[in-house]
Amino acid sequence: MTEFTPISALLGGALIGAGGVLLLLLNGRIAGISGIASQLLQKPNGDWGWRLAFVLGLIVAPWVLLPTAINIAPLAERSTTLIIIAGLLVGMGTNIGSGCTSGHGICGMARLSKRSIVATLVFMTTAIIVVAVSSNLKGWS
Amino acid sequence: MKQPTNVKTYLSALACGLLMGLGLVISGMVNPQKVIGFLDLFGHWDPSLAFVMAGALAVYAPVYWLVVKRREKSALQQTMQIPVRTDLDCKLLIGAILFGIGWGLAGICPGPALTLLTTGESQIVLFVVAMFAGFWLAPKWLSLLDKN
């Protein structure tokens, strides 16, 4: 169980929204993180450079925060097999479904895209079911 | 139409990635336990992440509708590339279900996976490698399905 943190959630969310909409305003691109990252696997073209820059920004962000000593919680104890399966599902699912929490959940929802609203409802509902089932299984064991 | 790729578009992309990464850290999206707590609607529900989405939409939506939507070119003279599809197809739904299963199992989605790389945790590195394997496998799997 984790603590309810509405203020940092709102503030962090506003930064996520700001980064996303600035990418659209400045570069004319949707800030879908799965799409941007997955297209780095393609042969480099004119769009490869900004995608790499964006991903690097995401990766180095915690280093910028170090002076203010914000802790990044270590990953909860999970088996290696489960991590690999989850990673594969996240990669395949976001690729097949053309987006993740950022592309569909924020950029698409904000634009009132029907596809994104449906995708977000579907992945949220699915994830809620998975968590409900797995916490029940843990309860029995 | 070929566009001039300039340093400015790289720098702005870097800054946007950085802003989003900072937001992911501050908001708690990088904490898998917090994500699971949000998804645990029928258990010890932590509604924090609904506020993350609200905060993000509260910034993105007005700027999009009032400023960005009417533009023909971006501020750095790039073509606006905004999806126009409105159809709901099987790929969208199946993809969202697969992603939802993975997200529910680990509590990590693509953005936090990348931002967590700096922790050097082996589990995170493994997750990111598996995620990129998934990116790579998905089109191959789909084209196999198409052939049959």
Coordinates of C-alpha atoms in Angstrom, one line a residue, chain A residues 1-31 33-35 37-41 45-65 70-102 104-116 118-120 122-124 126-132 134-135, chain B residues 5 8-42 44-49 51-57 59-61 63-65 67-68 71 73-112 114-119 121 123-124 126-127 130-139 141-142:
Chain A
M1 CA 0.0 0.0 0.0
T2 CA 1.3 3.4 -0.9
E3 CA 0.6 6.9 0.4
F4 CA -1.8 9.2 -1.4
T5 CA 0.2 12.1 -2.9
P6 CA -2.1 14.4 -4.8
I7 CA 0.2 17.4 -4.9
S8 CA 3.3 15.8 -6.3
A9 CA 1.1 13.8 -8.6
L10 CA -0.6 16.9 -10.0
L11 CA 2.8 18.8 -10.3
G12 CA 4.5 15.8 -12.0
G13 CA 1.5 15.3 -14.3
A14 CA 1.7 19.0 -15.3
L15 CA 5.3 18.6 -16.3
I16 CA 4.5 15.5 -18.3
G17 CA 1.7 17.4 -20.1
A18 CA 4.1 20.4 -20.7
G19 CA 6.8 18.2 -22.2
G20 CA 4.2 16.5 -24.3
V21 CA 2.5 19.5 -25.7
L22 CA 5.8 21.4 -26.2
L23 CA 6.9 18.5 -28.5
L24 CA 3.8 19.1 -30.6
L25 CA 4.1 22.9 -30.6
L26 CA 7.8 23.0 -31.4
N27 CA 8.5 19.8 -33.4
G28 CA 4.9 19.0 -34.6
R29 CA 5.1 15.5 -33.1
I30 CA 3.0 13.5 -30.7
A31 CA 4.9 12.5 -27.6
I33 CA 7.0 7.3 -25.8
S34 CA 6.5 3.7 -27.1
G35 CA 6.3 4.9 -30.7
A37 CA 11.5 4.6 -28.7
S38 CA 10.4 1.7 -31.0
Q39 CA 11.2 3.7 -34.1
L40 CA 14.8 3.9 -33.0
L41 CA 15.1 0.3 -34.1
N45 CA 16.4 8.6 -41.3
G46 CA 15.8 12.3 -40.9
D47 CA 13.6 11.6 -37.8
W48 CA 16.1 9.4 -36.0
G49 CA 18.1 12.3 -34.4
W50 CA 15.2 14.0 -32.5
R51 CA 13.8 10.7 -31.4
L52 CA 17.2 9.7 -29.8
A53 CA 17.5 13.2 -28.2
F54 CA 14.0 12.8 -26.7
V55 CA 14.7 9.3 -25.3
L56 CA 18.1 10.6 -23.9
G57 CA 16.2 13.4 -22.2
L58 CA 13.9 10.8 -20.6
I59 CA 16.8 8.7 -19.4
V60 CA 18.9 11.5 -17.9
A61 CA 16.0 13.2 -16.1
P62 CA 16.7 11.6 -12.7
W63 CA 20.2 13.0 -12.8
V64 CA 18.9 16.5 -13.0
L65 CA 16.9 15.9 -9.9
I70 CA 14.2 12.8 -4.9
N71 CA 14.4 9.1 -4.3
I72 CA 13.6 6.6 -7.0
A73 CA 12.2 3.6 -5.3
P74 CA 13.9 0.4 -6.2
L75 CA 11.8 -2.1 -8.2
A76 CA 9.7 -4.3 -6.0
E77 CA 10.9 -7.8 -5.7
R78 CA 9.7 -9.6 -8.8
S79 CA 10.8 -12.7 -10.5
T80 CA 13.0 -12.4 -13.6
T81 CA 10.6 -14.5 -15.6
L82 CA 7.7 -12.2 -14.8
I83 CA 9.8 -9.1 -15.7
I84 CA 10.7 -10.6 -19.1
I85 CA 7.1 -11.5 -19.9
A86 CA 5.8 -8.1 -18.8
G87 CA 8.4 -6.3 -20.8
L88 CA 7.6 -8.4 -23.9
L89 CA 3.9 -7.7 -23.5
V90 CA 4.4 -4.0 -23.0
G91 CA 6.6 -3.8 -26.1
M92 CA 4.4 -5.9 -28.3
G93 CA 1.1 -4.4 -27.0
T94 CA 2.1 -0.8 -27.4
N95 CA 3.5 -1.5 -30.9
I96 CA 0.4 -3.4 -32.1
G97 CA -2.0 -0.9 -30.4
S98 CA 0.0 2.2 -31.6
G99 CA 0.6 3.7 -28.2
C100 CA 1.0 3.6 -24.5
T101 CA 0.1 5.7 -21.4
S102 CA 1.7 8.8 -22.9
H104 CA -2.9 7.4 -26.0
G105 CA -3.5 8.2 -22.3
I106 CA -2.3 11.8 -22.5
C107 CA -1.7 13.2 -26.0
G108 CA -4.6 11.3 -27.6
M109 CA -7.1 11.8 -24.7
A110 CA -6.3 15.5 -24.6
R111 CA -7.1 15.7 -28.4
L112 CA -10.3 13.7 -27.7
S113 CA -9.2 11.0 -30.2
K114 CA -11.7 8.2 -30.2
R115 CA -9.1 5.6 -30.8
S116 CA -7.0 6.8 -27.9
V118 CA -10.9 3.5 -26.3
A119 CA -7.3 2.2 -26.1
T120 CA -6.8 3.9 -22.7
V122 CA -9.1 -1.0 -22.5
F123 CA -5.5 -1.0 -21.2
M124 CA -6.6 0.5 -17.9
T126 CA -7.1 -4.9 -18.4
A127 CA -4.4 -3.8 -16.0
I128 CA -6.9 -3.4 -13.1
I129 CA -8.2 -6.9 -13.7
V130 CA -4.6 -8.3 -13.8
V131 CA -3.8 -6.6 -10.5
A132 CA -7.1 -7.8 -8.9
S134 CA -2.8 -11.4 -9.0
S135 CA -3.4 -9.9 -5.6
Chain B
T5 CA 16.7 19.0 -39.7
K8 CA 17.0 23.3 -32.6
T9 CA 14.6 20.3 -33.2
Y10 CA 17.1 18.0 -31.4
L11 CA 17.4 20.4 -28.5
S12 CA 13.7 20.9 -28.2
A13 CA 13.2 17.1 -28.3
L14 CA 15.8 16.7 -25.6
A15 CA 14.2 19.3 -23.4
C16 CA 10.7 17.7 -23.9
G17 CA 12.0 14.3 -23.0
L18 CA 13.7 15.8 -19.9
L19 CA 10.5 17.6 -18.8
M20 CA 8.5 14.4 -19.2
G21 CA 11.2 12.4 -17.4
L22 CA 11.2 14.9 -14.5
G23 CA 7.4 14.7 -14.4
L24 CA 7.5 10.9 -14.3
V25 CA 9.9 11.0 -11.3
I26 CA 8.1 13.7 -9.4
S27 CA 4.7 12.3 -10.0
G28 CA 5.6 8.8 -8.7
M29 CA 4.9 7.1 -12.1
V30 CA 8.4 5.6 -11.8
N31 CA 7.5 3.7 -8.7
P32 CA 6.0 0.4 -9.8
Q33 CA 4.4 -0.1 -6.3
K34 CA 2.6 3.2 -6.7
V35 CA 1.3 2.2 -10.1
I36 CA 0.1 -1.1 -8.8
G37 CA -1.5 0.7 -5.9
F38 CA -3.4 2.8 -8.4
L39 CA -4.5 -0.2 -10.4
D40 CA -5.5 -2.0 -7.2
L41 CA -9.0 -0.5 -7.4
F42 CA -10.5 -3.4 -5.4
H44 CA -5.7 -0.7 -1.1
W45 CA -6.5 1.8 -3.8
D46 CA -4.1 4.8 -4.1
P47 CA -5.8 7.3 -6.4
S48 CA -2.6 9.5 -6.9
L49 CA -2.0 8.5 -10.5
F51 CA -4.1 13.2 -10.4
V52 CA -1.0 12.6 -12.7
M53 CA -3.3 12.1 -15.6
A54 CA -5.5 15.1 -14.6
G55 CA -2.4 17.3 -14.3
A56 CA -1.1 16.3 -17.6
L57 CA -4.4 16.7 -19.4
V59 CA -1.8 21.4 -19.4
Y60 CA -1.9 19.5 -22.7
A61 CA -5.5 20.0 -23.6
V63 CA -2.6 24.4 -25.2
Y64 CA -3.5 21.9 -27.9
W65 CA -7.0 23.3 -28.5
V67 CA -2.7 27.2 -29.6
V68 CA -1.5 24.2 -31.5
R71 CA -1.1 25.9 -36.7
K73 CA 3.6 24.4 -39.1
S74 CA 5.2 23.8 -35.8
A75 CA 7.1 26.7 -34.1
L76 CA 10.3 25.2 -35.5
Q77 CA 8.8 25.0 -39.0
Q78 CA 8.2 21.3 -38.9
T79 CA 5.1 19.7 -40.5
M80 CA 2.4 19.0 -37.9
Q81 CA 2.1 15.2 -37.7
I82 CA -1.1 14.5 -35.8
P83 CA -2.9 11.2 -36.2
V84 CA -6.2 11.4 -38.0
R85 CA -7.5 7.9 -37.8
T86 CA -10.9 7.4 -36.1
D87 CA -11.6 3.7 -36.8
L88 CA -11.5 1.2 -34.0
D89 CA -9.8 -2.0 -35.3
C90 CA -8.7 -5.3 -33.8
K91 CA -5.1 -4.3 -33.7
L92 CA -5.9 -1.3 -31.4
L93 CA -7.9 -3.4 -29.0
I94 CA -5.6 -6.5 -29.0
G95 CA -2.6 -4.2 -28.5
A96 CA -4.2 -2.3 -25.6
I97 CA -5.1 -5.7 -23.9
L98 CA -1.6 -7.0 -24.3
F99 CA -0.1 -3.8 -23.0
G100 CA -2.6 -3.7 -20.1
I101 CA -1.5 -7.3 -19.0
G102 CA 2.1 -6.3 -19.1
W103 CA 1.5 -3.0 -17.2
G104 CA -0.6 -4.8 -14.6
L105 CA 2.1 -7.5 -14.1
A106 CA 5.1 -5.2 -13.6
G107 CA 3.6 -1.7 -12.9
I108 CA 6.0 -0.2 -15.5
C109 CA 5.0 1.4 -18.8
P110 CA 7.5 2.5 -21.5
G111 CA 8.3 6.1 -20.2
P112 CA 9.1 5.0 -16.6
L114 CA 13.4 4.4 -19.8
T115 CA 13.6 6.9 -16.9
L116 CA 14.4 4.1 -14.4
L117 CA 17.4 3.0 -16.4
T118 CA 19.6 5.4 -14.4
T119 CA 19.0 3.4 -11.3
E121 CA 18.7 -2.0 -11.4
Q123 CA 15.4 -5.9 -13.4
I124 CA 14.9 -2.5 -15.2
L126 CA 16.0 -6.6 -18.3
F127 CA 12.5 -5.1 -18.7
A130 CA 12.4 -7.3 -23.3
M131 CA 10.3 -4.3 -24.2
F132 CA 12.5 -3.5 -27.2
A133 CA 12.4 -7.2 -28.2
G134 CA 8.6 -6.8 -28.1
F135 CA 8.8 -3.7 -30.3
W136 CA 10.9 -5.7 -32.8
L137 CA 8.8 -8.9 -32.6
A138 CA 5.3 -7.2 -33.0
P139 CA 5.5 -6.3 -36.7
W141 CA 4.2 -11.5 -35.6
L142 CA 1.6 -9.4 -37.3

